[in-house]
CSV table of C-alpha atoms in Angstrom, one decimal:
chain,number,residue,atom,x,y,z
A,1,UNK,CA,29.0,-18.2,-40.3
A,2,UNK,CA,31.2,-16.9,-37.2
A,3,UNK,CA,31.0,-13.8,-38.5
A,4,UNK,CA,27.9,-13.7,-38.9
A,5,UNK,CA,27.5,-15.2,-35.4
A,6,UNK,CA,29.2,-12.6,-33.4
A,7,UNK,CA,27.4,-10.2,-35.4
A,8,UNK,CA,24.2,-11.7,-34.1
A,9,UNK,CA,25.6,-11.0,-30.8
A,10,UNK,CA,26.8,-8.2,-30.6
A,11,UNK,CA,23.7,-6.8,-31.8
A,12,UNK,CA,22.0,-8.6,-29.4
A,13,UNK,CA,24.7,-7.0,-26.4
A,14,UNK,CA,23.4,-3.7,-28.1
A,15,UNK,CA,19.8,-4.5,-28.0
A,16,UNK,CA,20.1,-5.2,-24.4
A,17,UNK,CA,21.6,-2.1,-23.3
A,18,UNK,CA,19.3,0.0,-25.5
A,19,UNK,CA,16.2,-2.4,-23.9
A,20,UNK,CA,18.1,-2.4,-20.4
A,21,UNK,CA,18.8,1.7,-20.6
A,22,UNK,CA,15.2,2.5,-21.1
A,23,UNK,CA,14.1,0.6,-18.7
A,24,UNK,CA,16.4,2.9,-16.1
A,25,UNK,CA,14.9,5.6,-17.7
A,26,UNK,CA,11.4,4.5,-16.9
A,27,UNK,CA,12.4,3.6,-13.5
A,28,UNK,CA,14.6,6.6,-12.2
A,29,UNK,CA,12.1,9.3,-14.0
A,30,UNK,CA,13.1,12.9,-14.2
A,31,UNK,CA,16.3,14.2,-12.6
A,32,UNK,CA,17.1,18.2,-11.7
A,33,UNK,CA,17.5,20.0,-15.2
A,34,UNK,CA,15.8,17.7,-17.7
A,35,UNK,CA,12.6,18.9,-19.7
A,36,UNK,CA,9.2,17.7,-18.1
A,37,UNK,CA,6.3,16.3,-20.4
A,38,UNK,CA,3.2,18.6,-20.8
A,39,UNK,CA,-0.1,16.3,-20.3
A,40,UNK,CA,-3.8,16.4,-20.4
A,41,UNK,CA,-5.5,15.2,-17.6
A,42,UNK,CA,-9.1,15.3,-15.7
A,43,UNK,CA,-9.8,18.1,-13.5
A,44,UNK,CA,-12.2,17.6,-10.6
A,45,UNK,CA,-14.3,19.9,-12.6
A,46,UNK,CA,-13.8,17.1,-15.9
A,47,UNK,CA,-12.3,19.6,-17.5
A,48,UNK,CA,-9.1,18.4,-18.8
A,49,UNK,CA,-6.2,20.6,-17.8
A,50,UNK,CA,-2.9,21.2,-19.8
A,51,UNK,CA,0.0,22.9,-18.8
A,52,UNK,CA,0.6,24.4,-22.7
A,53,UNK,CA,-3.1,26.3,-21.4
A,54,UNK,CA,-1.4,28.2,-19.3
A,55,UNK,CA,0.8,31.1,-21.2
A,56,UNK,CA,1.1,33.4,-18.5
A,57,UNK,CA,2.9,31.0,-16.0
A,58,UNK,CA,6.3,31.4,-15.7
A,59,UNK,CA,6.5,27.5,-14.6
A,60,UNK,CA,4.2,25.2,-12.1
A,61,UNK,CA,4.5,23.3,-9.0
A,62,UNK,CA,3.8,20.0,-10.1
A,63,UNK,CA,2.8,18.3,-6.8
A,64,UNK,CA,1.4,14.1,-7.0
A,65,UNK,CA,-0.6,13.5,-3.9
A,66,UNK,CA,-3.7,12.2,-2.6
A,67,UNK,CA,-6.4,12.1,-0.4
A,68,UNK,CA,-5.8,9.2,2.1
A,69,UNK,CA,-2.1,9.4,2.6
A,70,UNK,CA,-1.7,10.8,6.4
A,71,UNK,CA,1.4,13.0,4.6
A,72,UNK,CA,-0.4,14.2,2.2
A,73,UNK,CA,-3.2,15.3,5.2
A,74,UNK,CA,-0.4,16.7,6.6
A,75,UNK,CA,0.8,19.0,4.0
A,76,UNK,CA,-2.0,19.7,2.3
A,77,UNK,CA,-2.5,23.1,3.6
A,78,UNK,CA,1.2,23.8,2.8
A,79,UNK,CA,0.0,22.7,-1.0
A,80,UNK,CA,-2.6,25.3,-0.6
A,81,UNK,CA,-0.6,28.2,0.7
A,82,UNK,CA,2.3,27.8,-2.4
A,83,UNK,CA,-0.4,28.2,-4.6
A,84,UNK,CA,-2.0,31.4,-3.3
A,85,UNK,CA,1.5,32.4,-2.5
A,86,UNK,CA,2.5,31.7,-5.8
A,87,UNK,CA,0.3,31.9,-8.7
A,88,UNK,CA,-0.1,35.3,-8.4
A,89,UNK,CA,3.7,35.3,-8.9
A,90,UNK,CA,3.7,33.1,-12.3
A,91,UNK,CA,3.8,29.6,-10.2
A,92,UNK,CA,0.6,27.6,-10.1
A,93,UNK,CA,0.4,24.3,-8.5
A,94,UNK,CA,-1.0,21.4,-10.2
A,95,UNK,CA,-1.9,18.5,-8.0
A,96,UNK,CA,-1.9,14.8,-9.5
A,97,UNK,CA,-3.4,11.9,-7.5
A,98,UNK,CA,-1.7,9.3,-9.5
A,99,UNK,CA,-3.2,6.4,-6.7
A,100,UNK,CA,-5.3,3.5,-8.1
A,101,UNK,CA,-8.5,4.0,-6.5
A,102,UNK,CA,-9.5,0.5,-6.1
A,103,UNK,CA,-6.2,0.1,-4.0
A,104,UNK,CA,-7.5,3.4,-2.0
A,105,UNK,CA,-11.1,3.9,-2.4
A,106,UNK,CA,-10.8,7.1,-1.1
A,107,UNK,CA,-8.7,7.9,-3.6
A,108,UNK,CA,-11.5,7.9,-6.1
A,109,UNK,CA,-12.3,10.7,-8.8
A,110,UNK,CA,-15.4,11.2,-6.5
A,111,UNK,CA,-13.7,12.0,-3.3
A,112,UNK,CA,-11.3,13.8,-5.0
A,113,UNK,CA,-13.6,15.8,-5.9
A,114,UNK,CA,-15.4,16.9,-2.9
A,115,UNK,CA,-11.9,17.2,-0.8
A,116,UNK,CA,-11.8,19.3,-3.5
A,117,UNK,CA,-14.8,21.0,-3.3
A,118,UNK,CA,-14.8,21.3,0.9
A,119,UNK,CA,-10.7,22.3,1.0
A,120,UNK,CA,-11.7,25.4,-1.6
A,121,UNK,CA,-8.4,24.1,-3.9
A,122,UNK,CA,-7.7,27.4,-5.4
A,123,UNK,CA,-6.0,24.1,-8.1
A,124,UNK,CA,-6.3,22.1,-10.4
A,125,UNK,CA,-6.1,18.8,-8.9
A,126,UNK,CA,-6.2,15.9,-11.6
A,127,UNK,CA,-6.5,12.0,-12.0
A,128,UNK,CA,-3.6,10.4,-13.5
A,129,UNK,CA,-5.4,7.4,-14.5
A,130,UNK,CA,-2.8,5.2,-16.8
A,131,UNK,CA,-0.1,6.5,-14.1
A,132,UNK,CA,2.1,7.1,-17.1
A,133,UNK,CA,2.3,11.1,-15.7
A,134,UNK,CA,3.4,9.8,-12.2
A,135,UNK,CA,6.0,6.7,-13.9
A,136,UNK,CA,7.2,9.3,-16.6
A,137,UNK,CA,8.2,11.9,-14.1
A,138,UNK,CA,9.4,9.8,-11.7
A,139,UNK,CA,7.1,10.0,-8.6
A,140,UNK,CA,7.6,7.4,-5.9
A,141,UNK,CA,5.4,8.4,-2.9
A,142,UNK,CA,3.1,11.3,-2.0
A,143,UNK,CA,3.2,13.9,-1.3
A,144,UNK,CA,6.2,15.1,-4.3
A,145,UNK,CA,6.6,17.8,-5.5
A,146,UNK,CA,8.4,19.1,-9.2
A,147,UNK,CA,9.3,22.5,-9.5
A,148,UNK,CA,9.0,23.1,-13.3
A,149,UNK,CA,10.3,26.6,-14.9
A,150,UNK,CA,9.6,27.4,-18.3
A,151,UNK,CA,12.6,28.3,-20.6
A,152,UNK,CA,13.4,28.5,-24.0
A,153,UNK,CA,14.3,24.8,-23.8
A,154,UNK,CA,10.9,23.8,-22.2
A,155,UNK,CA,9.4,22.7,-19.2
A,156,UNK,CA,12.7,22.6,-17.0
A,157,UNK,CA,12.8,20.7,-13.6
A,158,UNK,CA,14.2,22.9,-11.6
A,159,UNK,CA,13.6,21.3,-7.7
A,160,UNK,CA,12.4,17.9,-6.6
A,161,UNK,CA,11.3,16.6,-3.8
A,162,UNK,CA,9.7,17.8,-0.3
A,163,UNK,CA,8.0,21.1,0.6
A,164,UNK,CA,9.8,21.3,3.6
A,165,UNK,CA,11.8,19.3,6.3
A,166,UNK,CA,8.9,19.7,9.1
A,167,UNK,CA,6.3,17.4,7.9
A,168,UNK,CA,5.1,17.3,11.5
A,169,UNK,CA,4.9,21.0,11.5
A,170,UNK,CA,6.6,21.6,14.8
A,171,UNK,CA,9.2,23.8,14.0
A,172,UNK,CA,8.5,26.6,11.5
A,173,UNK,CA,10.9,28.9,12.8
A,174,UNK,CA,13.7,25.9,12.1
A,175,UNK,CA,12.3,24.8,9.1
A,176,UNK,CA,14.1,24.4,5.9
A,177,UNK,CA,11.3,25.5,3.4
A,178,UNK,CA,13.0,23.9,0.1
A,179,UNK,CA,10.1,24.7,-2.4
A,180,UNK,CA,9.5,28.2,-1.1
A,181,UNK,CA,13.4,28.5,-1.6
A,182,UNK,CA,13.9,26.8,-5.0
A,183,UNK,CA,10.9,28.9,-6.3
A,184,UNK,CA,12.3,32.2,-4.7
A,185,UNK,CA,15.6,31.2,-6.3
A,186,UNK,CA,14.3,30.6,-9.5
A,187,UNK,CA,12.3,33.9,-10.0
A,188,UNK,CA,15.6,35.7,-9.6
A,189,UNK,CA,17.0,33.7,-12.4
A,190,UNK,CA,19.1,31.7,-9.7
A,191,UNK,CA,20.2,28.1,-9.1
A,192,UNK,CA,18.0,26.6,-6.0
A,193,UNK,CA,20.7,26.0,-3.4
A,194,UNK,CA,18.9,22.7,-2.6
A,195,UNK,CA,17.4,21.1,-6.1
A,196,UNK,CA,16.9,17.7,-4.4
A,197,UNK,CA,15.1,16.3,-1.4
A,198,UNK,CA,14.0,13.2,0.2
A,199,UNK,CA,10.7,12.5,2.3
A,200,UNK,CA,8.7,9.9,3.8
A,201,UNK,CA,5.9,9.3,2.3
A,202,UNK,CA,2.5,6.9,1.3
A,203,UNK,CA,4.2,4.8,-1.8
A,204,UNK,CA,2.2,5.3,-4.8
A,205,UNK,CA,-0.4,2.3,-5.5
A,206,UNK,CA,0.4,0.9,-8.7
A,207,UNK,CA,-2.5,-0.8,-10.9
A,208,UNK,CA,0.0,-3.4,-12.8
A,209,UNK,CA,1.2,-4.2,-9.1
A,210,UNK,CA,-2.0,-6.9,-8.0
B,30,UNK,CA,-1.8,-6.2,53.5
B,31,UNK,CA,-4.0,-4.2,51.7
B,32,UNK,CA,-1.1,-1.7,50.5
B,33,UNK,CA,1.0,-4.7,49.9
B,34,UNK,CA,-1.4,-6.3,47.6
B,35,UNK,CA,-2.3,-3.3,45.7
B,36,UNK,CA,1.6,-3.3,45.5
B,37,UNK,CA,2.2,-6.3,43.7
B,38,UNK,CA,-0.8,-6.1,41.9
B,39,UNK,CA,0.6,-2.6,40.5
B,40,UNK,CA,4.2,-4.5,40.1
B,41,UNK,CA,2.6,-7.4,37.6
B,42,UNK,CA,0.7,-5.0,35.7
B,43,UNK,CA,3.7,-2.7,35.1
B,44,UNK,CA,5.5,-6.2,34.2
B,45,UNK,CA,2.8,-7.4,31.9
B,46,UNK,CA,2.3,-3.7,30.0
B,47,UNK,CA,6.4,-3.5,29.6
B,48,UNK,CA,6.3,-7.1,28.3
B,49,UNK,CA,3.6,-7.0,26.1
B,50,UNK,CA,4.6,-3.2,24.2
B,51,UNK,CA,8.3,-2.1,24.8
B,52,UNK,CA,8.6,0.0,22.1
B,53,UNK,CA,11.8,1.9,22.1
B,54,UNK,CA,13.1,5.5,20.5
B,55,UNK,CA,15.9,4.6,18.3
B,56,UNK,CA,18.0,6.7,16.2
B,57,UNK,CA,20.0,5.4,13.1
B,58,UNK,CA,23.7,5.1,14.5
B,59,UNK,CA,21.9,3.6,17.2
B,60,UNK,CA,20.3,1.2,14.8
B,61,UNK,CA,23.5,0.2,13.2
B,62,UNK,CA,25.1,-0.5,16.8
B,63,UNK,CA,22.3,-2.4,17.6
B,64,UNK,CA,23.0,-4.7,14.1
B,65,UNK,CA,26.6,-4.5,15.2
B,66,UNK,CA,26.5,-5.7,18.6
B,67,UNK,CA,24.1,-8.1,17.9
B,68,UNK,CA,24.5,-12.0,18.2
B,69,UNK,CA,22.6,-12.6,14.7
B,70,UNK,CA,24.1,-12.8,11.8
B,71,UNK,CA,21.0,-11.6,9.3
B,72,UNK,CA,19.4,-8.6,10.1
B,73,UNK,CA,16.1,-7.9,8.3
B,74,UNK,CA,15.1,-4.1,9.6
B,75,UNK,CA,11.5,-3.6,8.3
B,76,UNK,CA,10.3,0.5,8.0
B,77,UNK,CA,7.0,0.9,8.4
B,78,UNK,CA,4.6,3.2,9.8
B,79,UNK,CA,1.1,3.0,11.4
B,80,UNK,CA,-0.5,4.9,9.4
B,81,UNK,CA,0.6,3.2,6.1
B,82,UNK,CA,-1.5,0.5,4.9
B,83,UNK,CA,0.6,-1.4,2.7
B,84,UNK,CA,3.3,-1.5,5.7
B,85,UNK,CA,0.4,-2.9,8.3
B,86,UNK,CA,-0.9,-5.4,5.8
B,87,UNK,CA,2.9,-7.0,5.3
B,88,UNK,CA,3.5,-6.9,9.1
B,89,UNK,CA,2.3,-10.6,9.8
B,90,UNK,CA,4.9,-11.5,7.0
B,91,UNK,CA,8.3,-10.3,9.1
B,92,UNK,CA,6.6,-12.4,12.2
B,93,UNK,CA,5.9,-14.9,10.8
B,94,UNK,CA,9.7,-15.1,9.4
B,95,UNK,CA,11.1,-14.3,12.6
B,96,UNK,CA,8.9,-17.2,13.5
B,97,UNK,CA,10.0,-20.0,11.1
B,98,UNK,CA,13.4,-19.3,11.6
B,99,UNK,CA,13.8,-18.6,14.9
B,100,UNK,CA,16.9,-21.2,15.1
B,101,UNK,CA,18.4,-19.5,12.5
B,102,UNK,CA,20.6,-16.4,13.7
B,103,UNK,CA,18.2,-13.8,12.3
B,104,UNK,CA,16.6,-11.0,13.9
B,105,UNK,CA,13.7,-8.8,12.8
B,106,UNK,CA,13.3,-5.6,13.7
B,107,UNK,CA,10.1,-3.6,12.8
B,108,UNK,CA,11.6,0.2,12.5
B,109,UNK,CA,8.8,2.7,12.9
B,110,UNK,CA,8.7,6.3,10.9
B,111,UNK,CA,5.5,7.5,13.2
B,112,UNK,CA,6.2,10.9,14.4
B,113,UNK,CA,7.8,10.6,18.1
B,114,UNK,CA,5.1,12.1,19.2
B,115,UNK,CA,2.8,9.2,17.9
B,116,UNK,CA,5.0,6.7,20.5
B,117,UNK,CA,2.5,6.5,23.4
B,118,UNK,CA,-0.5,7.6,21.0
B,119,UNK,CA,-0.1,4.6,18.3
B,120,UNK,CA,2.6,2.3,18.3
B,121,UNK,CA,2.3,0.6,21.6
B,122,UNK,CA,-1.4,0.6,21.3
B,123,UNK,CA,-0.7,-0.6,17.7
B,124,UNK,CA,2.2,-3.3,18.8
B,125,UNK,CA,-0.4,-4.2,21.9
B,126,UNK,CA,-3.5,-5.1,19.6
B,127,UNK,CA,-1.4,-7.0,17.3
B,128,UNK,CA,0.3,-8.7,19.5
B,129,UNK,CA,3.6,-8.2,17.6
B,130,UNK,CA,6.7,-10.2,18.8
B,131,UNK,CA,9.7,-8.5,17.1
B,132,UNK,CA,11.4,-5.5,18.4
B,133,UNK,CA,9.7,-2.6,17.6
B,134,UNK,CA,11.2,1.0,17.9
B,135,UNK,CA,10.4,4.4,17.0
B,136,UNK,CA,12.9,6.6,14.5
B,137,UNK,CA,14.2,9.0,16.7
B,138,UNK,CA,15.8,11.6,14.0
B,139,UNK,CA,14.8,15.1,13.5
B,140,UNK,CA,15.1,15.2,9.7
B,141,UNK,CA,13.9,12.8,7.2
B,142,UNK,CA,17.0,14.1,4.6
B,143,UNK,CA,19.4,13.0,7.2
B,144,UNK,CA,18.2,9.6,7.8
B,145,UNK,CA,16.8,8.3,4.4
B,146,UNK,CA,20.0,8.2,2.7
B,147,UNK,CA,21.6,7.0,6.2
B,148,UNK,CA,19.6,3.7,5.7
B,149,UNK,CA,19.9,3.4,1.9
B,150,UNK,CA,20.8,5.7,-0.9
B,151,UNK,CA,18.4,3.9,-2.7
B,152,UNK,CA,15.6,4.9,-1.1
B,153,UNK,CA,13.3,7.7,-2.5
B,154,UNK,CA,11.5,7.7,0.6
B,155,UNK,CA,8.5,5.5,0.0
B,156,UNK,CA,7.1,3.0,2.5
B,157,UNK,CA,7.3,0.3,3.2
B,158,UNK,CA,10.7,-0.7,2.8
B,159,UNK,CA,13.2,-3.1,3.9
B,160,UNK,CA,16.9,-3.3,5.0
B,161,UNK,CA,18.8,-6.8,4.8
B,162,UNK,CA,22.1,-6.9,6.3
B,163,UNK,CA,24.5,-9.8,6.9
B,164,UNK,CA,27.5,-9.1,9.1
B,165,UNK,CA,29.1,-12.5,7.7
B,166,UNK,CA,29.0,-11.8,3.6
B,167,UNK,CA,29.2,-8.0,4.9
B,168,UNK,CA,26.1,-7.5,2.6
B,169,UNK,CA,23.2,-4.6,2.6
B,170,UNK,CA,20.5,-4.9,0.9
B,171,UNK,CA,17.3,-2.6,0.0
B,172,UNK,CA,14.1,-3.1,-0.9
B,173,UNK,CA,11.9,0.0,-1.7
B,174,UNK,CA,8.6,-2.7,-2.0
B,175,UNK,CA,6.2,-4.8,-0.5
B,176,UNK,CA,6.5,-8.0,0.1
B,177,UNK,CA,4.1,-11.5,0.3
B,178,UNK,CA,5.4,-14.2,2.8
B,179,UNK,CA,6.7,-16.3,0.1
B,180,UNK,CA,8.7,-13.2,-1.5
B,181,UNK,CA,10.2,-12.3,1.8
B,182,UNK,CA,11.4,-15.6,2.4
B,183,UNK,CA,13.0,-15.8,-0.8
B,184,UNK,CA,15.0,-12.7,-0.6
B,185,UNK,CA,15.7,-13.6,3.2
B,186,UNK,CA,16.7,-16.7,2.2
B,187,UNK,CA,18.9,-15.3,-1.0
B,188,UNK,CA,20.7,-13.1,1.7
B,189,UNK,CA,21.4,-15.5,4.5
């Protein structure tokens, strides 16, 4: 009966970590050098985009944001100068608005589509609906962006973070641009000097939150 | 006597606009000496931003804190992330309409890498957000999250 008693909780001890451990996992999301998960989600055109559908990139900028976040406003030409600067180069950006729309109406598949449709995205830009894309890699606020370079291993993440440290855009001669760098790095078939940054930004609205 | 009264009418209005919106630039360090120096014991530093709905909707909650224990040695201050440039523009016209009560200040950092992990190591970033500190129990706490009144009572509470 003790025995069998201790075994009881032990394997309940184990349980908990295992329960307790994926639950970090869910929380933290993807660090530098772990393999991202491919998706299927809407495209502004309903078309669903996945990243397998692309053979010819040589990896994607991943980039959650939105329409009403004031960052987002603020980098959003930035988004659409990586991509003309780098698809041709292999390196596509994918934008995900992972926002619940009833939190942020403008947020909606709607109005994402004609800020689509007036910006001229040269990108995909695609409705994470569940949120599961946004929880499973991780994103907090927007705009963030994954750098994702394709190996033999997968999908690596290969940068994380900001575009830049000049959100304001005040100082482009000063300006550290880390996902210009880490994508430059990369394509040489070297280590980003900077893999991970921090930035203010609007905190993703989550739909289990109200 | 004209001059004179256009004087002191010009005095009292500078008096009443400093009053109502003194909204300083602060920079981290400075925020830390400022918890250091202090009288209080609890410190509950709230980031927010105009711009960021979530942090303008739990506003009314730190005031009303700072409100209900106002004999208590806590002290709220409302840290702002608007651009510095955004000072004149929207916080003091913000602070003004809302007639907020708690200190207010501006970040004054150039680089968001620098400061975010300053405040917390913890924090991805994200607004709002919210730093408890106790100089007694020589406890920091962070909160990447909104929070109701009731909520931010109880973690105020917890950490007092």
């Amino acid at each position: 009966m003790k025995t069998a008693g201790i075994n009881f909780k032990s394997h309940f001890l184990l349980l908990l970590i295992i329960v307790s451990s994926n639950f970090a996992k869910a929380q933290t999301g993807y660090k530098v050098g772990d393999l991202a998960k491919d998706f299927s989600l809407k495209n502004v055109d309903n078309k669903m985009v996945v990243l397998a559908d692309y053979p010819d990139a040589k990896g994607f900028f991943v980039i959650f944001t939105c329409n009403h976040c004031p960052y987002a406003k603020m980098y959003e030409q930035r988004i659409m100068d990586l991509d003309k600067k780098f698809a041709p180069q292999g390196y596509p950006v994918i934008a995900i608005n992972p926002n619940d729309p009833k939190a942020y109406p403008e947020d909606s598949f709607e109005n994402m589509k004609k800020r689509s449709a007036e910006k001229k995205y040269t990108f995909p830009y695609l409705l994470d609906e569940t949120q599961d894309i946004a929880k499973t890699y991780g994103a907090k606020a927007t705009p963030h962006v994954y750098l994702l370079q394709k190996t033999k291993r997968g999908l690596e993440v290969a940068y994380i973070g900001a575009i830049d440290n000049d959100t304001e855009n005040v100082n482009q001669s000063g300006r550290n641009n880390y996902a210009d760098n880490a994508v430059e790095a990369i394509m040489k078939n070297k280590k980003p000097q900077i893999t991970q940054t921090k930035a203010i930004g609007c905190s993703i609205k989550w739909k289990d939150e109200n | 006597m004209k001059n004179k009264y256009l004087f002191i009418f010009f005095v009292m209005f500078f008096i009443a606009k400093i009053s109502l919106a003194q909204v300083r630039l602060l920079s981290i360090n400075q925020l830390e000496n400022r918890i250091q120096q202090g009288k209080d014991t609890v410190y509950v530093v709230n980031f927010w931003a105009t711009w960021c709905a979530p942090c303008v909707k739990e506003l009314p909650n730190f005031e009303k804190l700072s409100q209900t224990y106002k004999n208590q040695p806590l002290k709220v201050i409302l840290m702002s992330v608007d651009f510095k440039s955004k000072l004149e523009k929207a916080v003091v016209p913000f602070v003004r309409r809302n007639k907020i009560q708690s200190e207010v200040y501006v970040i004054n950092e150039k680089s968001e890498q620098g400061y975010i992990d300053k405040v917390s190591k913890d924090w991805t970033g994200s607004l709002p957000a919210t730093l408890i500190v106790n100089k007694l129990k020589n406890s920091r706490k962070f909160y990447e999250r909104e929070f109701t009144y009731p909520q931010l009572e109880e973690v105020y509470l917890a950490n007092k």
